């Protein structure tokens, strides 16, 4: 019940295209859904996050779409750039106290020129 | 130094060695975490310290021993490790209470021979 399932495992997108990564969760108590971006040799860094009271959140070229009834959320990267090439992790957690975050398995994105 | 720092960045050790990983956060946070990152697996939470008290031990083998002397420092003492313990070990910190972002260090790449 604590799992967060992420797909695809890897993704190749042409420059200027849209990258889409999907995640599904099971625990309905989760109320915070962040996406992390990790470059080689670095730790994950928060990219964008959403609460379940909204269905979409946009920050620049990055958009989270959230479907509470389906228990699914996705990351869309518009106008993908080679600099976006990284591994992306979705995650979910419950508010209150320290954060015990459940992470997806990651998606390795490669944006080719 | 800003953010979360980890030393060493790379470590190679034999199965009979004893070594320690160090993490320091300069963010004024009061929760600190150890994660294990292996290829094609979700980030595995190992330990959580909240205001210097251990609040989570995620069934981690006793050959991993954490220490949190204060809210800014976290150690992971290693002894008699196995080759399958080879992974990237990530430290993170957050402001305990409510929803907040976890900030990750760059990790220590551990190889057990």
PDB file of C-alpha atoms in Angstrom:
ATOM      1  CA  UNK A   1       0.000   0.000   0.000  1.00  0.00           C
ATOM      2  CA  UNK A   2       3.040   2.223   0.316  1.00  0.00           C
ATOM      3  CA  UNK A   3       4.175   1.772  -3.265  1.00  0.00           C
ATOM      4  CA  UNK A   4       4.434   4.434  -5.909  1.00  0.00           C
ATOM      5  CA  UNK A   5       4.645   2.935  -9.391  1.00  0.00           C
ATOM      6  CA  UNK A   6       6.437   4.984 -12.043  1.00  0.00           C
ATOM      7  CA  UNK A   7       6.660   4.566 -15.796  1.00  0.00           C
ATOM      8  CA  UNK A   8       8.384   4.495 -18.179  1.00  0.00           C
ATOM      9  CA  UNK A   9      11.764   3.391 -16.877  1.00  0.00           C
ATOM     10  CA  UNK A  10      13.491   5.343 -19.628  1.00  0.00           C
ATOM     11  CA  UNK A  11      12.416   7.889 -22.180  1.00  0.00           C
ATOM     12  CA  UNK A  12      14.026   9.427 -25.237  1.00  0.00           C
ATOM     13  CA  UNK A  13      12.505  12.652 -26.559  1.00  0.00           C
ATOM     14  CA  UNK A  14      13.589  14.979 -29.317  1.00  0.00           C
ATOM     15  CA  UNK A  15      14.435  18.559 -28.466  1.00  0.00           C
ATOM     16  CA  UNK A  16      11.282  20.627 -28.447  1.00  0.00           C
ATOM     17  CA  UNK A  17       9.040  17.638 -27.771  1.00  0.00           C
ATOM     18  CA  UNK A  18       6.890  16.837 -24.759  1.00  0.00           C
ATOM     19  CA  UNK A  19       8.177  14.423 -22.127  1.00  0.00           C
ATOM     20  CA  UNK A  20       5.529  12.624 -20.080  1.00  0.00           C
ATOM     21  CA  UNK A  21       6.202  10.527 -16.993  1.00  0.00           C
ATOM     22  CA  UNK A  22       3.424   8.774 -15.130  1.00  0.00           C
ATOM     23  CA  UNK A  23       3.006   7.647 -11.538  1.00  0.00           C
ATOM     24  CA  UNK A  24       0.327   5.780  -9.627  1.00  0.00           C
ATOM     25  CA  UNK A  25      -0.081   5.411  -5.898  1.00  0.00           C
ATOM     26  CA  UNK A  26      -2.143   3.209  -3.623  1.00  0.00           C
ATOM     27  CA  UNK A  27      -2.273   4.894  -0.248  1.00  0.00           C
ATOM     28  CA  UNK A  28      -5.164   7.367  -0.193  1.00  0.00           C
ATOM     29  CA  UNK A  29      -3.659   9.022   2.877  1.00  0.00           C
ATOM     30  CA  UNK A  30      -0.893  10.551   0.744  1.00  0.00           C
ATOM     31  CA  UNK A  31      -1.452  14.283   0.409  1.00  0.00           C
ATOM     32  CA  UNK A  32       1.774  15.652  -1.035  1.00  0.00           C
ATOM     33  CA  UNK A  33       3.220  14.643  -4.392  1.00  0.00           C
ATOM     34  CA  UNK A  34       6.642  16.039  -5.297  1.00  0.00           C
ATOM     35  CA  UNK A  35       8.770  15.367  -8.328  1.00  0.00           C
ATOM     36  CA  UNK A  36      12.530  15.254  -7.961  1.00  0.00           C
ATOM     37  CA  UNK A  37      15.163  15.724 -10.660  1.00  0.00           C
ATOM     38  CA  UNK A  38      18.551  14.057 -10.337  1.00  0.00           C
ATOM     39  CA  UNK A  39      21.587  14.744 -12.491  1.00  0.00           C
ATOM     40  CA  UNK A  40      24.545  12.329 -12.525  1.00  0.00           C
ATOM     41  CA  UNK A  41      26.771  12.814  -9.511  1.00  0.00           C
ATOM     42  CA  UNK A  42      24.161  14.879  -7.678  1.00  0.00           C
ATOM     43  CA  UNK A  43      21.465  14.173  -5.166  1.00  0.00           C
ATOM     44  CA  UNK A  44      17.788  14.523  -6.119  1.00  0.00           C
ATOM     45  CA  UNK A  45      16.433  18.074  -6.061  1.00  0.00           C
ATOM     46  CA  UNK A  46      12.804  19.134  -5.789  1.00  0.00           C
ATOM     47  CA  UNK A  47      11.441  20.166  -9.174  1.00  0.00           C
ATOM     48  CA  UNK A  48       7.733  20.754  -8.576  1.00  0.00           C
ATOM     49  CA  UNK A  49       5.081  19.484  -6.171  1.00  0.00           C
ATOM     50  CA  UNK A  50       1.301  19.318  -5.922  1.00  0.00           C
ATOM     51  CA  UNK A  51      -1.360  18.847  -3.268  1.00  0.00           C
ATOM     52  CA  UNK A  52      -4.492  16.815  -4.128  1.00  0.00           C
ATOM     53  CA  UNK A  53      -6.806  19.813  -3.816  1.00  0.00           C
ATOM     54  CA  UNK A  54      -5.787  20.938  -7.314  1.00  0.00           C
ATOM     55  CA  UNK A  55      -5.742  18.984 -10.569  1.00  0.00           C
ATOM     56  CA  UNK A  56      -2.848  20.777 -12.217  1.00  0.00           C
ATOM     57  CA  UNK A  57       0.167  22.834 -11.306  1.00  0.00           C
ATOM     58  CA  UNK A  58       2.451  24.556 -13.753  1.00  0.00           C
ATOM     59  CA  UNK A  59       5.887  26.038 -13.220  1.00  0.00           C
ATOM     60  CA  UNK A  60       7.539  27.217 -16.397  1.00  0.00           C
ATOM     61  CA  UNK A  61       7.862  24.265 -18.782  1.00  0.00           C
ATOM     62  CA  UNK A  62       6.987  21.741 -16.058  1.00  0.00           C
ATOM     63  CA  UNK A  63       3.384  20.721 -15.301  1.00  0.00           C
ATOM     64  CA  UNK A  64       1.978  18.186 -12.874  1.00  0.00           C
ATOM     65  CA  UNK A  65      -1.426  16.725 -13.716  1.00  0.00           C
ATOM     66  CA  UNK A  66      -3.207  15.050 -10.825  1.00  0.00           C
ATOM     67  CA  UNK A  67      -6.161  12.641 -10.965  1.00  0.00           C
ATOM     68  CA  UNK A  68      -7.301  11.945  -7.427  1.00  0.00           C
ATOM     69  CA  UNK A  69     -10.017   9.429  -8.323  1.00  0.00           C
ATOM     70  CA  UNK A  70      -7.600   7.360 -10.410  1.00  0.00           C
ATOM     71  CA  UNK A  71      -4.776   7.841  -7.891  1.00  0.00           C
ATOM     72  CA  UNK A  72      -2.464   8.897 -10.676  1.00  0.00           C
ATOM     73  CA  UNK A  73      -0.273  11.889 -11.374  1.00  0.00           C
ATOM     74  CA  UNK A  74       2.062  12.778 -14.165  1.00  0.00           C
ATOM     75  CA  UNK A  75       4.855  15.163 -15.058  1.00  0.00           C
ATOM     76  CA  UNK A  76       4.810  16.916 -18.415  1.00  0.00           C
ATOM     77  CA  UNK A  77       7.909  18.693 -19.667  1.00  0.00           C
ATOM     78  CA  UNK A  78       7.035  21.005 -22.515  1.00  0.00           C
ATOM     79  CA  UNK A  79       9.596  22.065 -25.124  1.00  0.00           C
ATOM     80  CA  UNK A  80      12.058  19.526 -23.733  1.00  0.00           C
ATOM     81  CA  UNK A  81      15.713  20.593 -23.848  1.00  0.00           C
ATOM     82  CA  UNK A  82      18.965  18.601 -23.732  1.00  0.00           C
ATOM     83  CA  UNK A  83      19.596  20.189 -20.317  1.00  0.00           C
ATOM     84  CA  UNK A  84      16.489  18.393 -19.040  1.00  0.00           C
ATOM     85  CA  UNK A  85      18.267  15.063 -19.503  1.00  0.00           C
ATOM     86  CA  UNK A  86      18.243  13.580 -16.012  1.00  0.00           C
ATOM     87  CA  UNK A  87      16.510  10.986 -13.893  1.00  0.00           C
ATOM     88  CA  UNK A  88      13.094  11.999 -12.580  1.00  0.00           C
ATOM     89  CA  UNK A  89      11.493  10.545  -9.476  1.00  0.00           C
ATOM     90  CA  UNK A  90       7.907  10.933  -8.442  1.00  0.00           C
ATOM     91  CA  UNK A  91       7.133  10.659  -4.756  1.00  0.00           C
ATOM     92  CA  UNK A  92       4.291  10.766  -2.281  1.00  0.00           C
ATOM     93  CA  UNK A  93       4.006  11.484   1.406  1.00  0.00           C
ATOM     94  CA  UNK A  94       1.603  12.316   4.215  1.00  0.00           C
ATOM     95  CA  UNK A  95       1.718  15.677   5.918  1.00  0.00           C
ATOM     96  CA  UNK A  96       2.562  16.086   9.571  1.00  0.00           C
ATOM     97  CA  UNK A  97       5.715  15.382  11.508  1.00  0.00           C
ATOM     98  CA  UNK A  98       8.814  14.463   9.586  1.00  0.00           C
ATOM     99  CA  UNK A  99       8.326  13.452   5.995  1.00  0.00           C
ATOM    100  CA  UNK A 100       8.403   9.742   5.257  1.00  0.00           C
ATOM    101  CA  UNK A 101       8.496   9.984   1.494  1.00  0.00           C
ATOM    102  CA  UNK A 102       7.777   7.037  -0.785  1.00  0.00           C
ATOM    103  CA  UNK A 103       9.643   7.310  -4.078  1.00  0.00           C
ATOM    104  CA  UNK A 104       8.999   5.840  -7.492  1.00  0.00           C
ATOM    105  CA  UNK A 105      11.718   3.855  -9.267  1.00  0.00           C
ATOM    106  CA  UNK A 106      12.763   6.746 -11.479  1.00  0.00           C
ATOM    107  CA  UNK A 107      12.645   7.592 -15.183  1.00  0.00           C
ATOM    108  CA  UNK A 108      15.828   8.289 -17.072  1.00  0.00           C
ATOM    109  CA  UNK A 109      15.053  11.008 -19.603  1.00  0.00           C
ATOM    110  CA  UNK A 110      17.302  11.707 -22.550  1.00  0.00           C
ATOM    111  CA  UNK A 111      16.529  14.683 -24.749  1.00  0.00           C
ATOM    112  CA  UNK A 112      18.312  14.450 -28.078  1.00  0.00           C
ATOM    113  CA  UNK A 113      19.086  17.483 -30.250  1.00  0.00           C
TER     114      UNK A 113
ATOM    115  CA  UNK B   1      29.186  25.738   2.507  1.00  0.00           C
ATOM    116  CA  UNK B   2      25.477  25.764   1.872  1.00  0.00           C
ATOM    117  CA  UNK B   3      22.803  23.096   1.640  1.00  0.00           C
ATOM    118  CA  UNK B   4      23.612  19.506   2.506  1.00  0.00           C
ATOM    119  CA  UNK B   5      27.161  18.229   2.216  1.00  0.00           C
ATOM    120  CA  UNK B   6      28.396  14.654   2.359  1.00  0.00           C
ATOM    121  CA  UNK B   7      31.856  13.196   2.763  1.00  0.00           C
ATOM    122  CA  UNK B   8      33.492  11.257   1.370  1.00  0.00           C
ATOM    123  CA  UNK B   9      32.014  11.392  -2.132  1.00  0.00           C
ATOM    124  CA  UNK B  10      33.488   8.020  -3.031  1.00  0.00           C
ATOM    125  CA  UNK B  11      34.476   5.127  -0.788  1.00  0.00           C
ATOM    126  CA  UNK B  12      35.871   1.708  -1.563  1.00  0.00           C
ATOM    127  CA  UNK B  13      36.106  -0.700   1.329  1.00  0.00           C
ATOM    128  CA  UNK B  14      36.665  -4.346   2.026  1.00  0.00           C
ATOM    129  CA  UNK B  15      34.142  -6.464   3.835  1.00  0.00           C
ATOM    130  CA  UNK B  16      36.162  -6.413   7.060  1.00  0.00           C
ATOM    131  CA  UNK B  17      36.738  -2.648   7.139  1.00  0.00           C
ATOM    132  CA  UNK B  18      35.065  -0.083   9.362  1.00  0.00           C
ATOM    133  CA  UNK B  19      34.295   3.305   7.861  1.00  0.00           C
ATOM    134  CA  UNK B  20      31.939   6.208   8.457  1.00  0.00           C
ATOM    135  CA  UNK B  21      29.917   8.461   6.174  1.00  0.00           C
ATOM    136  CA  UNK B  22      29.335  12.033   7.239  1.00  0.00           C
ATOM    137  CA  UNK B  23      26.499  14.403   6.437  1.00  0.00           C
ATOM    138  CA  UNK B  24      26.157  18.045   7.414  1.00  0.00           C
ATOM    139  CA  UNK B  25      23.255  20.369   6.740  1.00  0.00           C
ATOM    140  CA  UNK B  26      23.536  24.150   6.817  1.00  0.00           C
ATOM    141  CA  UNK B  27      19.815  24.846   6.438  1.00  0.00           C
ATOM    142  CA  UNK B  28      18.674  24.999  10.045  1.00  0.00           C
ATOM    143  CA  UNK B  29      16.532  21.894   9.591  1.00  0.00           C
ATOM    144  CA  UNK B  30      15.695  19.531  12.403  1.00  0.00           C
ATOM    145  CA  UNK B  31      15.009  16.280  10.564  1.00  0.00           C
ATOM    146  CA  UNK B  32      17.724  14.266   8.819  1.00  0.00           C
ATOM    147  CA  UNK B  33      17.538  11.099   6.737  1.00  0.00           C
ATOM    148  CA  UNK B  34      19.720   8.367   5.289  1.00  0.00           C
ATOM    149  CA  UNK B  35      18.655   6.789   2.005  1.00  0.00           C
ATOM    150  CA  UNK B  36      20.165   3.998  -0.077  1.00  0.00           C
ATOM    151  CA  UNK B  37      19.961   4.392  -3.859  1.00  0.00           C
ATOM    152  CA  UNK B  38      20.555   1.292  -5.968  1.00  0.00           C
ATOM    153  CA  UNK B  39      20.154   1.014  -9.713  1.00  0.00           C
ATOM    154  CA  UNK B  40      16.577   0.439 -10.922  1.00  0.00           C
ATOM    155  CA  UNK B  41      15.171   0.478  -7.381  1.00  0.00           C
ATOM    156  CA  UNK B  42      13.226   3.153  -5.539  1.00  0.00           C
ATOM    157  CA  UNK B  43      15.114   5.233  -3.045  1.00  0.00           C
ATOM    158  CA  UNK B  44      15.155   3.196   0.165  1.00  0.00           C
ATOM    159  CA  UNK B  45      14.689   5.104   3.389  1.00  0.00           C
ATOM    160  CA  UNK B  46      17.076   3.740   5.992  1.00  0.00           C
ATOM    161  CA  UNK B  47      16.936   5.992   9.040  1.00  0.00           C
ATOM    162  CA  UNK B  48      15.195   9.170  10.166  1.00  0.00           C
ATOM    163  CA  UNK B  49      16.298  11.486  12.939  1.00  0.00           C
ATOM    164  CA  UNK B  50      13.918  14.116  14.210  1.00  0.00           C
ATOM    165  CA  UNK B  51      15.379  16.651  16.657  1.00  0.00           C
ATOM    166  CA  UNK B  52      18.355  14.273  17.137  1.00  0.00           C
ATOM    167  CA  UNK B  53      16.123  11.358  18.082  1.00  0.00           C
ATOM    168  CA  UNK B  54      15.884   8.322  15.826  1.00  0.00           C
ATOM    169  CA  UNK B  55      12.257   8.028  14.754  1.00  0.00           C
ATOM    170  CA  UNK B  56      12.593   5.500  11.969  1.00  0.00           C
ATOM    171  CA  UNK B  57      14.716   2.426  11.384  1.00  0.00           C
ATOM    172  CA  UNK B  58      13.491   0.794   8.238  1.00  0.00           C
ATOM    173  CA  UNK B  59      14.621  -2.760   9.089  1.00  0.00           C
ATOM    174  CA  UNK B  60      18.200  -1.883   8.279  1.00  0.00           C
ATOM    175  CA  UNK B  61      20.853  -4.542   9.083  1.00  0.00           C
ATOM    176  CA  UNK B  62      22.930  -3.833  12.173  1.00  0.00           C
ATOM    177  CA  UNK B  63      26.094  -3.519  10.072  1.00  0.00           C
ATOM    178  CA  UNK B  64      24.778   0.007   9.406  1.00  0.00           C
ATOM    179  CA  UNK B  65      24.832   2.150  12.540  1.00  0.00           C
ATOM    180  CA  UNK B  66      23.606   5.767  12.444  1.00  0.00           C
ATOM    181  CA  UNK B  67      24.617   8.547  14.781  1.00  0.00           C
ATOM    182  CA  UNK B  68      23.127  12.017  15.102  1.00  0.00           C
ATOM    183  CA  UNK B  69      25.087  14.120  17.625  1.00  0.00           C
ATOM    184  CA  UNK B  70      23.131  17.297  16.818  1.00  0.00           C
ATOM    185  CA  UNK B  71      20.545  18.584  14.350  1.00  0.00           C
ATOM    186  CA  UNK B  72      23.198  19.561  11.816  1.00  0.00           C
ATOM    187  CA  UNK B  73      25.271  16.387  11.653  1.00  0.00           C
ATOM    188  CA  UNK B  74      24.471  12.810  10.762  1.00  0.00           C
ATOM    189  CA  UNK B  75      26.832   9.868  10.487  1.00  0.00           C
ATOM    190  CA  UNK B  76      26.472   6.369   9.117  1.00  0.00           C
ATOM    191  CA  UNK B  77      28.977   3.939  10.591  1.00  0.00           C
ATOM    192  CA  UNK B  78      29.712   0.923   8.433  1.00  0.00           C
ATOM    193  CA  UNK B  79      31.256  -2.398   9.438  1.00  0.00           C
ATOM    194  CA  UNK B  80      31.477  -5.865   7.921  1.00  0.00           C
ATOM    195  CA  UNK B  81      29.508  -4.834   4.872  1.00  0.00           C
ATOM    196  CA  UNK B  82      28.550  -7.109   1.998  1.00  0.00           C
ATOM    197  CA  UNK B  83      29.079  -6.526  -1.737  1.00  0.00           C
ATOM    198  CA  UNK B  84      25.307  -6.037  -2.144  1.00  0.00           C
ATOM    199  CA  UNK B  85      25.614  -2.977   0.099  1.00  0.00           C
ATOM    200  CA  UNK B  86      27.398  -1.198  -2.734  1.00  0.00           C
ATOM    201  CA  UNK B  87      25.190   1.763  -3.649  1.00  0.00           C
ATOM    202  CA  UNK B  88      24.848   5.529  -3.503  1.00  0.00           C
ATOM    203  CA  UNK B  89      24.073   6.629   0.047  1.00  0.00           C
ATOM    204  CA  UNK B  90      22.146   9.870   0.212  1.00  0.00           C
ATOM    205  CA  UNK B  91      21.608  12.137   3.151  1.00  0.00           C
ATOM    206  CA  UNK B  92      18.676  14.543   3.262  1.00  0.00           C
ATOM    207  CA  UNK B  93      17.245  17.088   5.651  1.00  0.00           C
ATOM    208  CA  UNK B  94      13.924  18.841   6.103  1.00  0.00           C
ATOM    209  CA  UNK B  95      12.091  21.104   8.484  1.00  0.00           C
ATOM    210  CA  UNK B  96      10.088  18.709  10.637  1.00  0.00           C
ATOM    211  CA  UNK B  97       6.394  19.369  10.957  1.00  0.00           C
ATOM    212  CA  UNK B  98       3.931  19.877   8.137  1.00  0.00           C
ATOM    213  CA  UNK B  99       4.737  19.608   4.461  1.00  0.00           C
ATOM    214  CA  UNK B 100       8.205  20.622   3.515  1.00  0.00           C
ATOM    215  CA  UNK B 101      10.831  19.757   0.982  1.00  0.00           C
ATOM    216  CA  UNK B 102      13.612  17.286   1.615  1.00  0.00           C
ATOM    217  CA  UNK B 103      16.971  18.618   0.539  1.00  0.00           C
ATOM    218  CA  UNK B 104      19.471  15.999  -0.559  1.00  0.00           C
ATOM    219  CA  UNK B 105      23.225  15.929  -0.439  1.00  0.00           C
ATOM    220  CA  UNK B 106      25.265  14.722  -3.431  1.00  0.00           C
ATOM    221  CA  UNK B 107      25.672  11.248  -1.940  1.00  0.00           C
ATOM    222  CA  UNK B 108      28.543   8.906  -1.179  1.00  0.00           C
ATOM    223  CA  UNK B 109      29.212   6.266  -3.828  1.00  0.00           C
ATOM    224  CA  UNK B 110      30.134   3.166  -1.808  1.00  0.00           C
ATOM    225  CA  UNK B 111      31.785   0.107  -3.296  1.00  0.00           C
ATOM    226  CA  UNK B 112      32.253  -2.965  -1.121  1.00  0.00           C
ATOM    227  CA  UNK B 113      34.821  -5.412  -2.428  1.00  0.00           C
TER     228      UNK B 113
END
